Amino acid sequence: EATSSVDTETELLIQQALERLMIGRTTVVIAHRLSTIRSADCIVVLKGSQIVEKGTHEEL
């Protein structure tokens, strides 16, 4: 995870930069922090190699 070892201010800057880069693109993001994927169009939750949940942040 790109933001695992940075302070919250730096994490926000990184997330904003990534969001600008992802506009109009399909992007796969692997994350442990909810804040990293909060604005995703679709979130897939894995347990081991199985999909256990899928949806938007609000749906999950």
Tab-separated table of N, CA and C in Angstrom:
chain	number	residue	atom	x	y	z
A	1	GLU	N	0.847	-1.175	0.000
A	1	GLU	CA	0.000	0.000	0.000
A	1	GLU	C	0.892	1.238	0.000
A	2	ALA	N	0.629	2.136	-0.916
A	2	ALA	CA	1.485	3.312	-1.115
A	2	ALA	C	1.520	4.244	0.084
A	3	THR	N	0.498	4.221	0.925
A	3	THR	CA	0.421	5.183	2.023
A	3	THR	C	0.641	4.555	3.396
A	4	SER	N	1.120	3.341	3.468
A	4	SER	CA	1.199	2.633	4.746
A	4	SER	C	2.193	3.237	5.733
A	5	SER	N	3.190	3.947	5.260
A	5	SER	CA	4.223	4.463	6.161
A	5	SER	C	4.316	5.979	6.173
A	6	VAL	N	3.233	6.668	5.834
A	6	VAL	CA	3.282	8.132	5.798
A	6	VAL	C	2.263	8.718	6.771
A	7	ASP	N	2.476	9.980	7.132
A	7	ASP	CA	1.538	10.660	8.017
A	7	ASP	C	0.241	10.962	7.267
A	8	THR	N	-0.793	11.353	7.996
A	8	THR	CA	-2.110	11.540	7.388
A	8	THR	C	-2.136	12.678	6.371
A	9	GLU	N	-1.361	13.723	6.589
A	9	GLU	CA	-1.324	14.836	5.628
A	9	GLU	C	-0.727	14.385	4.298
A	10	THR	N	0.378	13.644	4.367
A	10	THR	CA	1.013	13.127	3.155
A	10	THR	C	0.109	12.105	2.475
A	11	GLU	N	-0.567	11.283	3.265
A	11	GLU	CA	-1.504	10.301	2.708
A	11	GLU	C	-2.592	10.999	1.895
A	12	LEU	N	-3.128	12.092	2.417
A	12	LEU	CA	-4.163	12.834	1.705
A	12	LEU	C	-3.638	13.376	0.381
A	13	LEU	N	-2.429	13.909	0.377
A	13	LEU	CA	-1.830	14.430	-0.856
A	13	LEU	C	-1.638	13.324	-1.890
A	14	ILE	N	-1.192	12.167	-1.445
A	14	ILE	CA	-0.996	11.028	-2.348
A	14	ILE	C	-2.337	10.577	-2.921
A	15	GLN	N	-3.356	10.479	-2.069
A	15	GLN	CA	-4.676	10.054	-2.538
A	15	GLN	C	-5.260	11.033	-3.545
A	16	GLN	N	-5.078	12.327	-3.308
A	16	GLN	CA	-5.579	13.332	-4.250
A	16	GLN	C	-4.879	13.212	-5.601
A	17	ALA	N	-3.569	12.989	-5.576
A	17	ALA	CA	-2.816	12.836	-6.824
A	17	ALA	C	-3.266	11.582	-7.572
A	18	LEU	N	-3.456	10.483	-6.846
A	18	LEU	CA	-3.908	9.245	-7.479
A	18	LEU	C	-5.306	9.396	-8.066
A	19	GLU	N	-6.199	10.083	-7.358
A	19	GLU	CA	-7.555	10.284	-7.875
A	19	GLU	C	-7.538	11.058	-9.191
A	20	ARG	N	-6.655	12.049	-9.305
A	20	ARG	CA	-6.540	12.791	-10.566
A	20	ARG	C	-6.046	11.878	-11.687
A	21	LEU	N	-5.096	11.006	-11.379
A	21	LEU	CA	-4.546	10.100	-12.387
A	21	LEU	C	-5.541	9.022	-12.815
A	22	MET	N	-6.469	8.655	-11.942
A	22	MET	CA	-7.399	7.558	-12.222
A	22	MET	C	-8.646	7.994	-12.987
A	23	ILE	N	-8.845	9.284	-13.174
A	23	ILE	CA	-10.039	9.765	-13.876
A	23	ILE	C	-10.084	9.173	-15.285
A	24	GLY	N	-11.209	8.533	-15.620
A	24	GLY	CA	-11.397	7.965	-16.951
A	24	GLY	C	-10.640	6.677	-17.201
A	25	ARG	N	-10.121	6.058	-16.143
A	25	ARG	CA	-9.342	4.827	-16.298
A	25	ARG	C	-9.871	3.746	-15.364
A	26	THR	N	-9.703	2.505	-15.775
A	26	THR	CA	-9.946	1.393	-14.869
A	26	THR	C	-8.679	1.197	-14.060
A	27	THR	N	-8.820	1.177	-12.747
A	27	THR	CA	-7.661	1.098	-11.863
A	27	THR	C	-7.914	0.042	-10.797
A	28	VAL	N	-6.938	-0.807	-10.556
A	28	VAL	CA	-7.023	-1.785	-9.480
A	28	VAL	C	-6.180	-1.259	-8.325
A	29	VAL	N	-6.813	-1.107	-7.169
A	29	VAL	CA	-6.131	-0.607	-5.975
A	29	VAL	C	-6.235	-1.679	-4.904
A	30	ILE	N	-5.110	-2.048	-4.334
A	30	ILE	CA	-5.096	-2.993	-3.219
A	30	ILE	C	-4.829	-2.168	-1.973
A	31	ALA	N	-5.741	-2.245	-1.002
A	31	ALA	CA	-5.628	-1.373	0.162
A	31	ALA	C	-6.120	-2.069	1.420
A	32	HIS	N	-5.587	-1.622	2.541
A	32	HIS	CA	-6.047	-2.082	3.843
A	32	HIS	C	-6.817	-0.983	4.564
A	33	ARG	N	-6.554	0.262	4.202
A	33	ARG	CA	-7.228	1.394	4.843
A	33	ARG	C	-8.492	1.754	4.074
A	34	LEU	N	-9.595	1.913	4.802
A	34	LEU	CA	-10.863	2.283	4.186
A	34	LEU	C	-10.757	3.613	3.458
A	35	SER	N	-10.015	4.548	4.015
A	35	SER	CA	-9.905	5.877	3.401
A	35	SER	C	-9.297	5.812	2.000
A	36	THR	N	-8.506	4.795	1.735
A	36	THR	CA	-7.868	4.663	0.430
A	36	THR	C	-8.872	4.315	-0.669
A	37	ILE	N	-9.927	3.604	-0.323
A	37	ILE	CA	-10.872	3.109	-1.328
A	37	ILE	C	-12.271	3.700	-1.201
A	38	ARG	N	-12.436	4.649	-0.325
A	38	ARG	CA	-13.760	5.221	-0.049
A	38	ARG	C	-14.466	5.725	-1.306
A	39	SER	N	-13.740	6.311	-2.240
A	39	SER	CA	-14.370	6.899	-3.431
A	39	SER	C	-14.410	5.945	-4.634
A	40	ALA	N	-14.075	4.680	-4.424
A	40	ALA	CA	-14.069	3.714	-5.528
A	40	ALA	C	-15.480	3.455	-6.043
A	41	ASP	N	-15.605	3.245	-7.350
A	41	ASP	CA	-16.896	2.902	-7.958
A	41	ASP	C	-17.338	1.495	-7.569
A	42	CYS	N	-16.379	0.601	-7.396
A	42	CYS	CA	-16.678	-0.785	-7.038
A	42	CYS	C	-15.572	-1.298	-6.125
A	43	ILE	N	-15.954	-1.876	-4.994
A	43	ILE	CA	-15.003	-2.443	-4.039
A	43	ILE	C	-15.241	-3.946	-3.997
A	44	VAL	N	-14.171	-4.714	-4.108
A	44	VAL	CA	-14.247	-6.169	-4.025
A	44	VAL	C	-13.472	-6.585	-2.781
A	45	VAL	N	-14.143	-7.293	-1.871
A	45	VAL	CA	-13.519	-7.741	-0.631
A	45	VAL	C	-13.155	-9.208	-0.788
A	46	LEU	N	-11.877	-9.508	-0.562
A	46	LEU	CA	-11.389	-10.883	-0.679
A	46	LEU	C	-11.099	-11.464	0.696
A	47	LYS	N	-11.359	-12.738	0.840
A	47	LYS	CA	-10.919	-13.499	2.007
A	47	LYS	C	-10.187	-14.695	1.443
A	48	GLY	N	-8.873	-14.686	1.602
A	48	GLY	CA	-8.071	-15.682	0.914
A	48	GLY	C	-8.146	-15.395	-0.568
A	49	SER	N	-8.572	-16.366	-1.341
A	49	SER	CA	-8.700	-16.164	-2.790
A	49	SER	C	-10.162	-16.051	-3.226
A	50	GLN	N	-11.073	-15.920	-2.269
A	50	GLN	CA	-12.502	-15.873	-2.569
A	50	GLN	C	-13.068	-14.459	-2.428
A	51	ILE	N	-13.950	-14.071	-3.339
A	51	ILE	CA	-14.677	-12.809	-3.221
A	51	ILE	C	-15.799	-13.026	-2.212
A	52	VAL	N	-15.804	-12.227	-1.132
A	52	VAL	CA	-16.831	-12.383	-0.102
A	52	VAL	C	-17.844	-11.241	-0.110
A	53	GLU	N	-17.473	-10.088	-0.675
A	53	GLU	CA	-18.390	-8.961	-0.808
A	53	GLU	C	-17.991	-8.139	-2.016
A	54	LYS	N	-18.981	-7.428	-2.582
A	54	LYS	CA	-18.712	-6.572	-3.729
A	54	LYS	C	-19.763	-5.475	-3.754
A	55	GLY	N	-19.327	-4.233	-3.969
A	55	GLY	CA	-20.264	-3.123	-4.065
A	55	GLY	C	-19.569	-1.794	-3.854
A	56	THR	N	-20.362	-0.746	-3.706
A	56	THR	CA	-19.801	0.575	-3.403
A	56	THR	C	-19.543	0.663	-1.901
A	57	HIS	N	-18.891	1.716	-1.477
A	57	HIS	CA	-18.643	1.928	-0.054
A	57	HIS	C	-19.965	1.967	0.715
A	58	GLU	N	-20.946	2.671	0.169
A	58	GLU	CA	-22.242	2.793	0.834
A	58	GLU	C	-22.961	1.447	0.933
A	59	GLU	N	-22.858	0.630	-0.110
A	59	GLU	CA	-23.520	-0.676	-0.113
A	59	GLU	C	-22.886	-1.644	0.880
A	60	LEU	N	-21.580	-1.535	1.044
A	60	LEU	CA	-20.895	-2.455	1.942
A	60	LEU	C	-21.010	-1.991	3.374
